[in-house]
Amino acid sequence: MSDVVEKTLTALPSLLSLDSQPGSAKLSSTSKLGNLIRGITELTSKHEEEKLIQRELTSIKEQMSSPSTSMRQMKELMVRAIYCEMLGYEASFTYIHAIKLAQQGTALEKRVGYLAVSLFLNESHELLLLLVNTVLKDLQSTNLIEVCMALTVVSQMFPKDMIPAILPLVEEKLNHPKEIIRRKAVLALYKFYQIAPNQVQHIHNKFRKALCDKDPGVMTASLHIYLQMIQENPEGYKDLTASFVTILKQVVGGKLPMDFNYHSVPAPWLQIQLLRILSLLGKNDQSTSEIMYDVLDESLRRAEMNHNITYAILYECVKCIYTIHPKSELLEKAAKCIGNFVLSQKINLKYLGLKALTYVVQQDPKLALQHQMTIIECLDHPDLIIKRETLELLFRITNAQNVTVIVEKMLEFLQLNEDDYTTTDLVGKVAELAEKYPYNEWFIETMNTVFSVGGDMMQPDIPNGFLKLLSEGFDSVEEDRKLRQFAVDSYISLLQGETGKLPQRFLQVISWVLGEYAHLRTDLEPATVLRLLSKLLDSKNTSSETKSWVLIAMTKLCDGRTGISAAQEVSETYSSSLDTVLRQRAQELQHLSQDSELRDRVLPRDTGLEPPEVDSSLSFLDGFVSEALAAGAAPYKPPHQRQEELAQAKTLSLEPYSLSLPISMSSCSITDRQSPTLLSISSGLSGDSMDLSHKGGSTTLKLDGVKRVWGRDGYLAQRESVEEAAKVEVPSPLHSASEQGEAEGAHSQNPTPTPTPEPEQEKQQLASSLFVGLGSQSSVCLMGKAEPNPQRFRRKAKSPSLSSGPSEPTSNSIISSPSTVDNLLCNNLLDSNITSGASQDPPPELSQDLSTANGTCDVEFTDRDEEEREPSLIKDNGVIAHEDKDRPKDLCLSSHLPAELSGCSCSEIIPLCSHQSLHLSACHVQRDEFLVLVVFIYNSSDSDVQQILLELESDQLQVSCVCESPVQEVSGDSVAVCQYTLTVRRPSVHVEVAGVVSYTSQTTESTQFSYKLPLTSFIRPLTVSTEEYGTMWLAFSNDTKQNLTLISEDQESLTASLNVLKRKLQLHVVEIIGMEGIVACRVLQDQPCLMHCRVHAGSLAVWLRSPVPDLPDCLIYHCQRALQEH
Amino acid sequence: MCRGGVGRLISSGGEKTVFSSKMQFMLLFSRQGKLRLQKWYVPLSDKEKKKITRELVQTVLARKPKMCSFLEWRDLKIVYKRYASLYFCCAIEDQDNELITLEIIHRYVELLDKYFGSVCELDIIFNFEKAYFILDEFLLGGEAQETSKKNVLKAIEQADLLQEEAETPRSVLEEIGLT
């Protein structure tokens, strides 16, 4: 049927080619829209326009509501309404008509109706619900155009709760013969994935099929989904790396149809998308990165043409090269590329060059050194955005030596800048730098500027941080005292001047500091300070919040006779204030000033910042509560319980749409919760990266990561030798000249070695002060300064082969599948070019192949922990034997497993890292009450390795060493074993232990590793009775609900499913009553989680509760996996 | 009505570094500051849309010709380009690629040009719905949907044909028995 439509559509253009150009702009001179537009242009004042439009809208409204208006007229009216809205006049009365038009109109009217809907409404608009039926109908239409229109609107906006209603139809369209339909269907699924990832979880294999689509457009569309998914979970898609590389190779090689060229560059959008995906996959992963080196090199080489589009690709390429595991050749080429950008005369390219430089400069500070003169010119650039980006760059290369100059430049910019957002951002950065390098006077002065410029717009944590820093102090008591004294001096002199213009926040800071530390200046009369403070109280500009700060400060200060009298005077004025807070402060001031003993107890001096004890359980209110209860008050219900009752009270039945969405799963619980995978990512981010995360993707870029990444492959050494030459006080012109020799426009920028004219000299001076300490020496000192961020040091323990034992047969498909994909992709892409479909494999097979490949990978992973495998099994297993090269002594390692652990369920032994002759491997052993991580240290050389220090840490886990005295040395060719017990501190779907091992053989060495294990290893059954379960259930506050697939359809499905969970996840089934079951488990150590299951509409509605946040989310993820893989 | 709002837009750079190539919105306006086309890919309230439009139009019009085509605006990047009397202006996220966005604008202009036949501002004023249709065929939900010029125009022409056909109610399609 649709075939016929297709044929018609392809035939139509030729039929109607007589018609002039399709879009021949008929200027609709006679149309009503035309009249309206012309009418508006003739008007002279805004007021007249308003009147005209209001008249127009009234007439539109009238006609729209008239029953005699045909759909065709309605379409015309709608276009006019859109126009009025664009001019900024509200026409919300038309929204409902837009939906009606989409619903009732024929094709062309429908098109306008859908367009109006997409322009007028947004995702959360309630009217959108009315569109669902129309979309449903159109998706089933035999008319291709209608299907296209429906998919187009769905890809832009759709009510989240209604996705299940149309999901099967959209999925079906993935098999549509027309590529435009397939492409739009993929984009619709992408939209669903963005707004409700849970709901498309089960169709991941279809995404793979889309990726292998023979039409490049469909394939490109699927990359949007992949980019997003890989971003959330790069580990899950490593097997696709080779396929992405192959696609990119073909695109770069010009294998796509010419249609996809843009200014004779093959499919640039596709290239960029692929480069982004590759950079995510190759990040912190050497073996994956190695797969892509060739194609990156080729991309760099091919992108030669002098056109914006090639620069766009180059930029993405450079970013990718600097994100993945480094390769020196590529880095050099990328650096040259950045040079070309920076030195370009085109301002857009220069900007992008600076941006790229900012991105890479923390890995390679010397790159900034090469371009120092350009950077300095950019600092004085007339276009503020160039200046701004330059400051961003300088911010990244700040060190102890250049911080004052850089901060000065930033403050200069702040004086010019008028945009509030930029000011807030920049002020935050200055404050951050100042706090990092608090050099007494400079620090206080800089912060003064920050406070006065940043004013009341700046982030509240800046003044808070400053005060905290000041009160906690640094290492030396003497220095602290000086710093505080200087602050006091500086504020006193500020208060003596004009205070009217000082921002409130600043005044608050001043008040606090004076209150706390004015006494440090013994020569300062408290009365003087009090007088200055009370002057603030009298000022009209002072807000009442600030006034209460001032009053508190005065309370602290009112010493002596003059003090008391001043205090009395002030407190009298304010004790009758209408502001209750002020009144309270005034009362405090009054009482405390009279009783100095009491004051010393309430406001003790110099106690540091010991937090007062807070009774968080509010037990002192118990009496009050029981009295209230006795008096007949309703008992307190926690919010979740209230919500539940509320939900039960007004259940909106979604029954007709219950494809995968149960009633109990209220929309808020689905949507506002992150998927477990996301959770694990976000929880991995360290909290203190607030500043740098402004620049996206930059969490990886803090300075301290540099050395480690570059260490061993000799690259650092090479660079350092270049660096050595450049490390003179004044930048060596020779150096930059040689480095930039090939760069475009280099001559104009390069400082000449001959004596330089005045301004040049100035610049050079500036350069030397800005770029000082960017050498290797100072990077050491930088590293000392920067906060440690272990997250970045972690490198995945990449085992050469994941497979062993029982999963051996499937592992074949893991290894072979990428190449299958390659071939197919290759075929497909070529097919669309040269038509030779003969050798093409049937697509269904392919998708199966792919899905199993992905599946097995996961199964294998979980299997490892769940299989009750005896250590002897591993020992006798011949499979691993041939992998001996990379994993020395695997066979024997298991025999080193401590005797007390043998017989327990033990995971496969995985190599962690190898460094010279030292090889680390690990496995985990499940005991009843804890989990033991066993680390094997194998020394393959003949000589002894000494002073071994193994440090483990984890965000999510509590790690403690079992042995009394940890291993210190390993003699030649032998194995040492360390044991650690692990318990969960913060649940996450997968938890990870990161470690550093340092040791001495000839020299002192260190290397990092990480070990990842699923949460399931920590789950133990929790044996409770039904009654106990009941009480616990009510007490737990964190919950989550989701529908899972039952493993079978029959009567016993509940029991069977629960048994699977019991077997795979070690859950304890408390009781099964009819169609409901209750299950309990705990996560080591003693973190209970309860689960309530109910069979409903063919699926298993699961409700989890726990006192531990995130635990229900993580557990449901594993339950889902367990059932899916069954 | 709008949950996210500019606040969300602005703070999104904060804790999570989710990077998407998604465009946030596209505006077309004339040298006189008159809005000619607006497409929002993030949900915002009308009030916010108006405010953003007003601020951006002002900022962009104040730029000098030789200046950079990129702008920082709140936590977004604005990429703009002027074609004759019209400014095309896109907002992307900070970590996104500005140059490719510039080329997206250019490709859109090419599409308009091909469709209208040397396009001018008047074409877009009087046929703005057509300009929207082309945009929707090229960018969907803020992502490049179809980058082949031929394919975009083919899709538009096919839909247009229905439009022409519908002048005589129910088209050839119906006659073949497709209803």
GROMACS .gro file of C-alpha atoms in nm, chain A residues 339-346 350 371 373-374 377 737 740-751:
model
   26
  339GLY     CA    1   4.890   2.765   1.593
  340ASN     CA    2   4.735   2.825   1.252
  341PHE     CA    3   4.409   2.918   1.413
  342VAL     CA    4   4.559   3.155   1.664
  343LEU     CA    5   4.777   3.330   1.410
  344SER     CA    6   4.502   3.363   1.152
  345GLN     CA    7   4.398   3.710   1.047
  346LYS     CA    8   4.037   3.602   1.042
  350LYS     CA    9   4.152   3.351   1.600
  371HIS     CA   10   5.192   3.198   2.127
  373MET     CA   11   5.293   3.749   2.180
  374THR     CA   12   4.968   3.673   2.001
  377GLU     CA   13   4.793   4.125   2.138
  737ALA     CA   14   6.014   3.182   1.556
  740GLN     CA   15   5.588   2.904   1.428
  741GLY     CA   16   5.790   2.899   1.117
  742GLU     CA   17   5.525   2.738   0.903
  743ALA     CA   18   5.235   2.911   1.056
  744GLU     CA   19   5.024   3.142   0.852
  745GLY     CA   20   5.090   3.508   0.910
  746ALA     CA   21   5.363   3.425   1.150
  747HIS     CA   22   5.590   3.705   1.052
  748SER     CA   23   5.373   3.984   1.161
  749GLN     CA   24   5.327   3.837   1.500
  750ASN     CA   25   5.669   3.710   1.573
  751PRO     CA   26   5.890   3.914   1.793
   0.00000   0.00000   0.00000
